[in-house]
């Protein structure tokens, strides 16, 4: 779980079914990414919630959209008196242990803060203290959370053609000669300048020689910023009829320390996830009789995520590097994907 947005995935699995078979509703509104059913559109802050219910067996057919279980969240409303709260949740790495692969304690600086306020709507010449009520809450997240990403990168000697294991010359089929005992030298004239420009731009030098083949550690933090807004107004026409309007907005930016989709552990390029989610509703409630309540509503759920790449992405960003491809167009300007492996 998490604070919301693309970085948060649902983790509840009930009755032996997957995490994408739980239906999440916020004030009765479908509150899920309808593309994969595994992420919520809005993750409200705890101070805005009035009730949380989890249904898993023998619940009403009106909730049986997904099949496994149902999570119902009901937010607060304003009342005849003003009520409010403010909060700050703070975490850091002062008491954390060092990661096994890291030389230092990974950075953690997290602040989640906000407020909630509700009460009657006070408008001059309008006596709405018993008819119209509002509730508003806002939350901000500022988080720097590092994880240790390991990878392999060529050493300075390897970039200069020096290897401690035998390297076969593809032209002769024999090993390159040794410049000194146990050191095999590829002549400088045989080193491809294009490849060197690519490696020197995208592959930092090793910073973890004790790691063997995985000689590089990326301790840079993932930087997450987020803002959540909720606005809700209830108007009681009388004891039997009520009109409710509410709007939720969640905007999140998550800048990762690397580009995990390509398997790259380096900071030279990174993924940026931007989430823009909105949920809104207008609902009319009528008390028909002491045993019958009718509710009619129109609602919307919008889940939007953009995946961007930052850092080195295009060929013209690497000095001295040129690429000749058998095709042209937009993708021809992108740098190729290269990974290192060993046996």
mmCIF file of C-alpha atoms in Angstrom:
data_model
loop_
_atom_site.group_PDB
_atom_site.id
_atom_site.type_symbol
_atom_site.label_atom_id
_atom_site.label_comp_id
_atom_site.label_asym_id
_atom_site.label_seq_id
_atom_site.Cartn_x
_atom_site.Cartn_y
_atom_site.Cartn_z
ATOM 1 C CA UNK A 1 0.000 0.000 0.000
ATOM 2 C CA UNK A 2 0.982 3.669 -0.051
ATOM 3 C CA UNK A 3 -0.387 7.195 -0.184
ATOM 4 C CA UNK A 4 -2.209 6.681 -3.486
ATOM 5 C CA UNK A 5 -1.610 7.241 -7.162
ATOM 6 C CA UNK A 6 0.251 4.881 -9.467
ATOM 7 C CA UNK A 7 2.747 4.003 -6.733
ATOM 8 C CA UNK A 8 0.031 2.302 -4.657
ATOM 9 C CA UNK A 9 -1.267 -1.136 -5.544
ATOM 10 C CA UNK A 10 -4.089 -2.924 -3.794
ATOM 11 C CA UNK A 11 -2.845 -5.779 -1.625
ATOM 12 C CA UNK A 12 -6.023 -7.345 -0.257
ATOM 13 C CA UNK A 13 -6.668 -10.896 -1.468
ATOM 14 C CA UNK A 14 -9.742 -12.630 -0.014
ATOM 15 C CA UNK A 15 -11.297 -16.073 -0.464
ATOM 16 C CA UNK A 16 -8.383 -17.329 -2.521
ATOM 17 C CA UNK A 17 -8.870 -14.812 -5.330
ATOM 18 C CA UNK A 18 -6.461 -12.194 -6.665
ATOM 19 C CA UNK A 19 -5.961 -8.620 -5.522
ATOM 20 C CA UNK A 20 -7.802 -7.326 -8.600
ATOM 21 C CA UNK A 21 -11.072 -9.031 -7.601
ATOM 22 C CA UNK A 22 -11.843 -6.714 -4.673
ATOM 23 C CA UNK A 23 -14.281 -3.910 -5.411
ATOM 24 C CA UNK A 24 -13.435 -0.525 -3.841
ATOM 25 C CA UNK A 25 -16.067 2.185 -3.474
ATOM 26 C CA UNK A 26 -15.750 5.712 -2.076
ATOM 27 C CA UNK A 27 -19.087 7.179 -0.979
ATOM 28 C CA UNK A 28 -20.664 4.648 -3.354
ATOM 29 C CA UNK A 29 -18.486 5.713 -6.318
ATOM 30 C CA UNK A 30 -16.397 3.190 -8.231
ATOM 31 C CA UNK A 31 -12.911 3.991 -6.905
ATOM 32 C CA UNK A 32 -10.549 1.886 -9.008
ATOM 33 C CA UNK A 33 -8.281 2.028 -12.016
ATOM 34 C CA UNK A 34 -10.646 0.381 -14.495
ATOM 35 C CA UNK A 35 -7.715 -0.728 -16.635
ATOM 36 C CA UNK A 36 -6.230 -3.298 -14.255
ATOM 37 C CA UNK A 37 -8.552 -3.212 -11.207
ATOM 38 C CA UNK A 38 -5.539 -3.248 -8.895
ATOM 39 C CA UNK A 39 -5.145 0.441 -7.977
ATOM 40 C CA UNK A 40 -7.508 2.864 -6.280
ATOM 41 C CA UNK A 41 -8.253 6.216 -7.884
ATOM 42 C CA UNK A 42 -8.458 8.170 -4.618
ATOM 43 C CA UNK A 43 -6.799 7.227 -1.333
ATOM 44 C CA UNK A 44 -8.470 9.569 1.196
ATOM 45 C CA UNK A 45 -6.556 10.618 4.279
ATOM 46 C CA UNK A 46 -7.674 8.989 7.565
ATOM 47 C CA UNK A 47 -9.058 12.225 9.029
ATOM 48 C CA UNK A 48 -11.652 12.402 6.249
ATOM 49 C CA UNK A 49 -13.149 8.956 6.857
ATOM 50 C CA UNK A 50 -16.288 8.318 8.874
ATOM 51 C CA UNK A 51 -16.690 4.590 8.263
ATOM 52 C CA UNK A 52 -14.787 1.689 6.675
ATOM 53 C CA UNK A 53 -16.513 -1.615 5.905
ATOM 54 C CA UNK A 54 -15.090 -4.794 4.390
ATOM 55 C CA UNK A 55 -17.598 -7.312 2.996
ATOM 56 C CA UNK A 56 -16.454 -10.809 2.091
ATOM 57 C CA UNK A 57 -19.311 -13.318 2.533
ATOM 58 C CA UNK A 58 -23.032 -13.310 1.746
ATOM 59 C CA UNK A 59 -23.231 -9.593 0.981
ATOM 60 C CA UNK A 60 -25.923 -7.948 -1.109
ATOM 61 C CA UNK A 61 -26.006 -8.544 -4.859
ATOM 62 C CA UNK A 62 -25.660 -4.804 -5.465
ATOM 63 C CA UNK A 63 -22.000 -5.072 -4.409
ATOM 64 C CA UNK A 64 -21.101 -8.207 -6.392
ATOM 65 C CA UNK A 65 -19.322 -6.484 -9.271
ATOM 66 C CA UNK A 66 -15.911 -8.117 -8.742
ATOM 67 C CA UNK A 67 -16.842 -11.236 -6.833
ATOM 68 C CA UNK A 68 -14.282 -11.717 -4.037
ATOM 69 C CA UNK A 69 -14.874 -8.895 -1.570
ATOM 70 C CA UNK A 70 -15.914 -5.272 -1.204
ATOM 71 C CA UNK A 71 -14.251 -2.340 0.570
ATOM 72 C CA UNK A 72 -16.613 0.559 1.297
ATOM 73 C CA UNK A 73 -15.307 3.940 2.428
ATOM 74 C CA UNK A 74 -17.659 6.645 3.682
ATOM 75 C CA UNK A 75 -16.324 10.162 4.128
ATOM 76 C CA UNK A 76 -17.381 12.694 6.751
ATOM 77 C CA UNK A 77 -19.847 15.540 6.290
ATOM 78 C CA UNK A 78 -20.140 18.906 7.959
ATOM 79 C CA UNK A 79 -22.461 19.513 10.924
ATOM 80 C CA UNK A 80 -24.161 22.395 12.725
ATOM 81 C CA UNK A 81 -20.915 23.276 14.550
ATOM 82 C CA UNK A 82 -17.395 23.753 13.270
ATOM 83 C CA UNK A 83 -14.941 20.907 13.732
ATOM 84 C CA UNK A 84 -11.418 20.611 12.408
ATOM 85 C CA UNK A 85 -8.094 18.884 12.772
ATOM 86 C CA UNK A 86 -4.527 19.143 11.528
ATOM 87 C CA UNK A 87 -1.960 16.399 11.258
ATOM 88 C CA UNK A 88 1.656 15.654 10.401
ATOM 89 C CA UNK A 89 3.119 12.171 9.950
ATOM 90 C CA UNK A 90 6.908 12.245 9.920
ATOM 91 C CA UNK A 91 9.412 9.465 9.249
ATOM 92 C CA UNK A 92 13.159 9.439 8.704
ATOM 93 C CA UNK A 93 16.101 7.051 8.686
ATOM 94 C CA UNK A 94 17.623 8.003 12.058
ATOM 95 C CA UNK A 95 16.661 4.678 13.648
ATOM 96 C CA UNK A 96 16.899 2.526 10.510
ATOM 97 C CA UNK A 97 19.447 -0.213 9.989
ATOM 98 C CA UNK A 98 21.860 -0.274 7.070
ATOM 99 C CA UNK A 99 20.827 -2.279 4.054
ATOM 100 C CA UNK A 100 22.955 -5.431 3.672
ATOM 101 C CA UNK A 101 24.280 -4.329 0.273
ATOM 102 C CA UNK A 102 24.638 -0.634 1.079
ATOM 103 C CA UNK A 103 27.633 1.171 2.519
ATOM 104 C CA UNK A 104 25.370 3.636 4.355
ATOM 105 C CA UNK A 105 21.797 3.763 5.663
ATOM 106 C CA UNK A 106 19.448 4.475 2.711
ATOM 107 C CA UNK A 107 17.869 7.908 2.918
ATOM 108 C CA UNK A 108 14.290 8.253 4.174
ATOM 109 C CA UNK A 109 12.608 11.612 4.652
ATOM 110 C CA UNK A 110 8.814 11.509 4.632
ATOM 111 C CA UNK A 111 6.286 14.169 5.548
ATOM 112 C CA UNK A 112 2.519 13.637 5.228
ATOM 113 C CA UNK A 113 0.591 16.645 6.492
ATOM 114 C CA UNK A 114 -2.773 18.301 6.074
ATOM 115 C CA UNK A 115 -6.002 19.410 7.689
ATOM 116 C CA UNK A 116 -9.749 18.760 7.763
ATOM 117 C CA UNK A 117 -12.492 21.300 8.458
ATOM 118 C CA UNK A 118 -16.268 20.987 8.490
ATOM 119 C CA UNK A 119 -19.261 22.993 9.639
ATOM 120 C CA UNK A 120 -22.287 25.030 8.533
ATOM 121 C CA UNK A 121 -22.217 27.270 5.482
ATOM 122 C CA UNK A 122 -22.395 30.863 6.708
ATOM 123 C CA UNK A 123 -23.568 33.297 4.058
ATOM 124 C CA UNK A 124 -24.919 36.793 4.839
ATOM 125 C CA UNK A 125 -28.748 36.848 4.883
ATOM 126 C CA UNK A 126 -28.829 33.062 4.500
ATOM 127 C CA UNK A 127 -29.765 31.017 7.536
ATOM 128 C CA UNK A 128 -28.032 27.810 6.557
ATOM 129 C CA UNK A 129 -26.724 26.650 9.912
ATOM 130 C CA UNK A 130 -29.316 23.867 9.953
ATOM 131 C CA UNK A 131 -29.602 23.303 6.211
ATOM 132 C CA UNK A 132 -26.277 23.565 4.386
ATOM 133 C CA UNK A 133 -22.975 22.096 5.560
ATOM 134 C CA UNK A 134 -19.489 21.778 4.124
ATOM 135 C CA UNK A 135 -16.486 19.538 4.666
ATOM 136 C CA UNK A 136 -13.056 20.169 3.173
ATOM 137 C CA UNK A 137 -9.760 18.384 3.619
ATOM 138 C CA UNK A 138 -6.353 18.688 2.009
ATOM 139 C CA UNK A 139 -3.262 16.512 2.320
ATOM 140 C CA UNK A 140 0.293 16.885 1.031
ATOM 141 C CA UNK A 141 3.010 14.245 0.758
ATOM 142 C CA UNK A 142 6.737 14.934 0.413
ATOM 143 C CA UNK A 143 8.792 11.758 0.469
ATOM 144 C CA UNK A 144 12.427 10.899 -0.318
ATOM 145 C CA UNK A 145 12.743 7.135 0.020
ATOM 146 C CA UNK A 146 15.882 5.354 -1.148
ATOM 147 C CA UNK A 147 16.258 1.700 -2.008
ATOM 148 C CA UNK A 148 19.544 0.071 -2.950
ATOM 149 C CA UNK A 149 19.559 -0.815 -6.663
ATOM 150 C CA UNK A 150 22.470 -3.004 -7.780
ATOM 151 C CA UNK A 151 23.950 -3.376 -11.231
ATOM 152 C CA UNK A 152 27.052 -3.957 -13.342
ATOM 153 C CA UNK A 153 29.127 -1.325 -15.107
ATOM 154 C CA UNK A 154 32.492 -1.453 -16.941
ATOM 155 C CA UNK A 155 35.517 -0.402 -14.901
ATOM 156 C CA UNK A 156 37.942 2.299 -16.014
ATOM 157 C CA UNK A 157 40.456 -0.381 -17.087
ATOM 158 C CA UNK A 158 37.844 -2.218 -19.142
ATOM 159 C CA UNK A 159 36.935 1.003 -20.919
ATOM 160 C CA UNK A 160 40.607 1.300 -21.843
ATOM 161 C CA UNK A 161 40.755 -2.279 -23.141
ATOM 162 C CA UNK A 162 42.373 -3.913 -20.080
ATOM 163 C CA UNK A 163 40.899 -7.194 -18.832
ATOM 164 C CA UNK A 164 42.002 -9.706 -16.217
ATOM 165 C CA UNK A 165 40.496 -12.622 -18.155
ATOM 166 C CA UNK A 166 41.355 -13.765 -21.637
ATOM 167 C CA UNK A 167 39.556 -11.871 -24.409
ATOM 168 C CA UNK A 168 39.320 -13.538 -27.830
ATOM 169 C CA UNK A 169 40.131 -11.466 -30.899
ATOM 170 C CA UNK A 170 37.178 -11.985 -33.275
ATOM 171 C CA UNK A 171 39.443 -11.386 -36.283
ATOM 172 C CA UNK A 172 42.084 -14.008 -35.479
ATOM 173 C CA UNK A 173 40.272 -16.353 -33.128
ATOM 174 C CA UNK A 174 43.191 -16.102 -30.697
ATOM 175 C CA UNK A 175 43.341 -14.250 -27.392
ATOM 176 C CA UNK A 176 44.499 -10.663 -27.305
ATOM 177 C CA UNK A 177 48.097 -10.426 -26.058
ATOM 178 C CA UNK A 178 48.988 -9.807 -22.419
ATOM 179 C CA UNK A 179 50.486 -6.427 -21.602
ATOM 180 C CA UNK A 180 51.640 -7.829 -18.260
ATOM 181 C CA UNK A 181 51.067 -11.167 -16.501
ATOM 182 C CA UNK A 182 47.319 -11.774 -16.214
ATOM 183 C CA UNK A 183 46.377 -8.533 -18.025
ATOM 184 C CA UNK A 184 44.960 -8.793 -21.541
ATOM 185 C CA UNK A 185 45.095 -5.650 -23.680
ATOM 186 C CA UNK A 186 42.766 -4.744 -26.548
ATOM 187 C CA UNK A 187 44.687 -2.261 -28.703
ATOM 188 C CA UNK A 188 43.356 1.285 -28.545
ATOM 189 C CA UNK A 189 42.896 1.280 -32.310
ATOM 190 C CA UNK A 190 40.456 -1.599 -31.957
ATOM 191 C CA UNK A 191 38.229 0.158 -29.426
ATOM 192 C CA UNK A 192 35.043 1.505 -30.985
ATOM 193 C CA UNK A 193 34.808 5.251 -30.306
ATOM 194 C CA UNK A 194 31.032 5.173 -30.728
ATOM 195 C CA UNK A 195 30.656 2.464 -28.082
ATOM 196 C CA UNK A 196 32.992 4.280 -25.702
ATOM 197 C CA UNK A 197 30.992 7.495 -26.040
ATOM 198 C CA UNK A 198 27.811 5.546 -25.268
ATOM 199 C CA UNK A 199 29.260 3.736 -22.242
ATOM 200 C CA UNK A 200 30.943 6.815 -20.748
ATOM 201 C CA UNK A 201 27.703 8.802 -20.996
ATOM 202 C CA UNK A 202 25.260 6.195 -19.668
ATOM 203 C CA UNK A 203 27.317 3.934 -17.420
ATOM 204 C CA UNK A 204 28.890 5.529 -14.321
ATOM 205 C CA UNK A 205 32.139 4.111 -13.001
ATOM 206 C CA UNK A 206 31.902 1.354 -10.357
ATOM 207 C CA UNK A 207 31.324 2.506 -6.769
ATOM 208 C CA UNK A 208 31.094 -0.935 -5.153
ATOM 209 C CA UNK A 209 34.162 -2.999 -6.134
ATOM 210 C CA UNK A 210 33.459 -5.472 -3.311
ATOM 211 C CA UNK A 211 30.239 -6.483 -5.053
ATOM 212 C CA UNK A 212 32.031 -8.519 -7.728
ATOM 213 C CA UNK A 213 30.154 -8.436 -11.014
ATOM 214 C CA UNK A 214 27.444 -6.223 -9.439
ATOM 215 C CA UNK A 215 29.945 -3.459 -8.848
ATOM 216 C CA UNK A 216 27.546 -0.507 -8.855
ATOM 217 C CA UNK A 217 25.086 0.685 -6.212
ATOM 218 C CA UNK A 218 22.427 3.300 -6.814
ATOM 219 C CA UNK A 219 21.361 4.719 -3.427
ATOM 220 C CA UNK A 220 19.460 7.698 -4.893
ATOM 221 C CA UNK A 221 15.964 8.156 -3.432
ATOM 222 C CA UNK A 222 12.632 7.990 -5.188
ATOM 223 C CA UNK A 223 11.121 11.467 -4.808
ATOM 224 C CA UNK A 224 7.341 11.507 -4.390
ATOM 225 C CA UNK A 225 5.188 14.608 -4.134
ATOM 226 C CA UNK A 226 1.416 14.478 -3.845
ATOM 227 C CA UNK A 227 -1.576 16.680 -3.129
ATOM 228 C CA UNK A 228 -5.085 15.488 -2.252
ATOM 229 C CA UNK A 229 -8.154 17.743 -2.148
ATOM 230 C CA UNK A 230 -11.706 16.939 -1.080
ATOM 231 C CA UNK A 231 -14.676 19.301 -1.133
ATOM 232 C CA UNK A 232 -18.141 18.244 0.000
ATOM 233 C CA UNK A 233 -21.407 20.160 0.444
ATOM 234 C CA UNK A 234 -24.672 18.781 1.860
ATOM 235 C CA UNK A 235 -27.960 20.653 1.671
ATOM 236 C CA UNK A 236 -31.053 19.527 3.592
ATOM 237 C CA UNK A 237 -34.221 20.803 1.946
ATOM 238 C CA UNK A 238 -36.151 19.343 4.847
ATOM 239 C CA UNK A 239 -36.078 16.228 6.986
ATOM 240 C CA UNK A 240 -36.808 13.997 3.985
ATOM 241 C CA UNK A 241 -34.756 15.389 1.112
ATOM 242 C CA UNK A 242 -30.986 15.952 0.921
ATOM 243 C CA UNK A 243 -28.685 16.955 -1.946
ATOM 244 C CA UNK A 244 -24.954 16.184 -1.785
ATOM 245 C CA UNK A 245 -22.165 17.329 -4.079
ATOM 246 C CA UNK A 246 -18.536 16.236 -3.654
ATOM 247 C CA UNK A 247 -15.258 16.339 -5.549
ATOM 248 C CA UNK A 248 -11.978 14.498 -4.927
ATOM 249 C CA UNK A 249 -8.722 15.349 -6.671
ATOM 250 C CA UNK A 250 -5.394 13.498 -6.330
ATOM 251 C CA UNK A 251 -2.222 14.606 -8.100
ATOM 252 C CA UNK A 252 1.013 12.699 -7.646
ATOM 253 C CA UNK A 253 4.499 12.868 -9.125
ATOM 254 C CA UNK A 254 6.932 10.029 -8.508
ATOM 255 C CA UNK A 255 10.498 10.415 -9.819
ATOM 256 C CA UNK A 256 12.299 7.090 -9.592
ATOM 257 C CA UNK A 257 16.041 6.778 -9.075
ATOM 258 C CA UNK A 258 16.463 4.720 -12.279
ATOM 259 C CA UNK A 259 14.542 3.247 -15.196
ATOM 260 C CA UNK A 260 13.348 -0.164 -13.927
ATOM 261 C CA UNK A 261 11.478 -1.146 -17.107
ATOM 262 C CA UNK A 262 14.762 -1.434 -18.997
ATOM 263 C CA UNK A 263 16.608 -3.058 -16.110
ATOM 264 C CA UNK A 264 18.956 -0.088 -15.789
ATOM 265 C CA UNK A 265 20.239 0.626 -12.256
ATOM 266 C CA UNK A 266 21.836 3.951 -13.199
ATOM 267 C CA UNK A 267 20.784 7.511 -12.445
ATOM 268 C CA UNK A 268 21.617 8.697 -15.968
ATOM 269 C CA UNK A 269 17.987 8.104 -16.939
ATOM 270 C CA UNK A 270 14.938 7.513 -14.815
ATOM 271 C CA UNK A 271 11.192 7.010 -14.991
ATOM 272 C CA UNK A 272 8.732 9.693 -13.927
ATOM 273 C CA UNK A 273 5.179 8.617 -13.094
ATOM 274 C CA UNK A 274 2.541 11.361 -13.007
ATOM 275 C CA UNK A 275 -0.921 10.433 -11.709
ATOM 276 C CA UNK A 276 -3.961 12.698 -12.168
ATOM 277 C CA UNK A 277 -7.118 11.236 -10.597
ATOM 278 C CA UNK A 278 -10.555 12.736 -10.027
ATOM 279 C CA UNK A 279 -13.733 11.376 -8.472
ATOM 280 C CA UNK A 280 -16.947 13.413 -8.252
ATOM 281 C CA UNK A 281 -20.604 12.886 -7.453
ATOM 282 C CA UNK A 282 -23.970 14.613 -7.153
ATOM 283 C CA UNK A 283 -26.429 12.588 -5.061
ATOM 284 C CA UNK A 284 -30.057 13.122 -4.105
ATOM 285 C CA UNK A 285 -31.444 11.217 -1.101
ATOM 286 C CA UNK A 286 -35.149 10.920 -0.330
ATOM 287 C CA UNK A 287 -36.650 9.319 2.772
ATOM 288 C CA UNK A 288 -39.806 7.796 1.335
ATOM 289 C CA UNK A 289 -40.944 6.101 4.539
ATOM 290 C CA UNK A 290 -39.420 4.924 7.813
ATOM 291 C CA UNK A 291 -38.427 1.691 6.021
ATOM 292 C CA UNK A 292 -37.560 3.000 2.563
ATOM 293 C CA UNK A 293 -34.810 5.372 1.395
ATOM 294 C CA UNK A 294 -34.256 6.184 -2.265
ATOM 295 C CA UNK A 295 -30.895 7.429 -3.532
ATOM 296 C CA UNK A 296 -30.172 8.713 -7.030
ATOM 297 C CA UNK A 297 -26.714 9.834 -8.057
ATOM 298 C CA UNK A 298 -24.525 10.659 -11.023
ATOM 299 C CA UNK A 299 -20.796 10.167 -10.531
ATOM 300 C CA UNK A 300 -17.516 10.056 -12.423
ATOM 301 C CA UNK A 301 -14.184 8.314 -11.854
ATOM 302 C CA UNK A 302 -11.117 9.397 -13.840
ATOM 303 C CA UNK A 303 -7.799 7.586 -13.431
ATOM 304 C CA UNK A 304 -4.945 8.969 -15.535
ATOM 305 C CA UNK A 305 -1.264 8.070 -15.390
ATOM 306 C CA UNK A 306 1.597 9.277 -17.593
ATOM 307 C CA UNK A 307 4.937 7.468 -17.766
ATOM 308 C CA UNK A 308 7.757 9.792 -18.762
ATOM 309 C CA UNK A 309 11.497 9.233 -19.067
ATOM 310 C CA UNK A 310 13.971 11.774 -17.716
ATOM 311 C CA UNK A 311 17.713 12.098 -18.187
ATOM 312 C CA UNK A 312 19.554 10.803 -21.268
ATOM 313 C CA UNK A 313 17.016 9.603 -23.824
ATOM 314 C CA UNK A 314 17.988 10.861 -27.298
ATOM 315 C CA UNK A 315 21.018 10.224 -29.475
ATOM 316 C CA UNK A 316 21.889 13.921 -29.718
ATOM 317 C CA UNK A 317 22.303 14.085 -25.929
ATOM 318 C CA UNK A 318 25.471 11.943 -26.059
ATOM 319 C CA UNK A 319 28.549 13.834 -27.340
ATOM 320 C CA UNK A 320 30.452 11.910 -30.016
ATOM 321 C CA UNK A 321 27.784 9.219 -30.429
ATOM 322 C CA UNK A 322 26.078 8.440 -33.711
ATOM 323 C CA UNK A 323 23.614 5.721 -34.629
ATOM 324 C CA UNK A 324 22.839 4.423 -38.123
ATOM 325 C CA UNK A 325 19.586 2.515 -38.161
ATOM 326 C CA UNK A 326 17.701 0.802 -40.991
ATOM 327 C CA UNK A 327 14.624 2.890 -40.280
ATOM 328 C CA UNK A 328 13.716 6.522 -39.620
ATOM 329 C CA UNK A 329 11.077 8.319 -37.619
ATOM 330 C CA UNK A 330 10.523 9.278 -34.015
ATOM 331 C CA UNK A 331 12.045 6.164 -32.437
ATOM 332 C CA UNK A 332 15.201 6.469 -34.537
ATOM 333 C CA UNK A 333 16.294 9.392 -32.353
ATOM 334 C CA UNK A 334 16.160 7.303 -29.147
ATOM 335 C CA UNK A 335 19.276 5.735 -27.671
ATOM 336 C CA UNK A 336 19.379 1.910 -27.792
ATOM 337 C CA UNK A 337 18.858 -0.362 -24.792
ATOM 338 C CA UNK A 338 22.024 -2.179 -23.715
ATOM 339 C CA UNK A 339 22.346 -4.487 -20.707
ATOM 340 C CA UNK A 340 25.315 -6.343 -19.234
ATOM 341 C CA UNK A 341 25.334 -9.976 -18.167
ATOM 342 C CA UNK A 342 27.854 -12.679 -17.402
ATOM 343 C CA UNK A 343 27.970 -16.444 -17.163
#
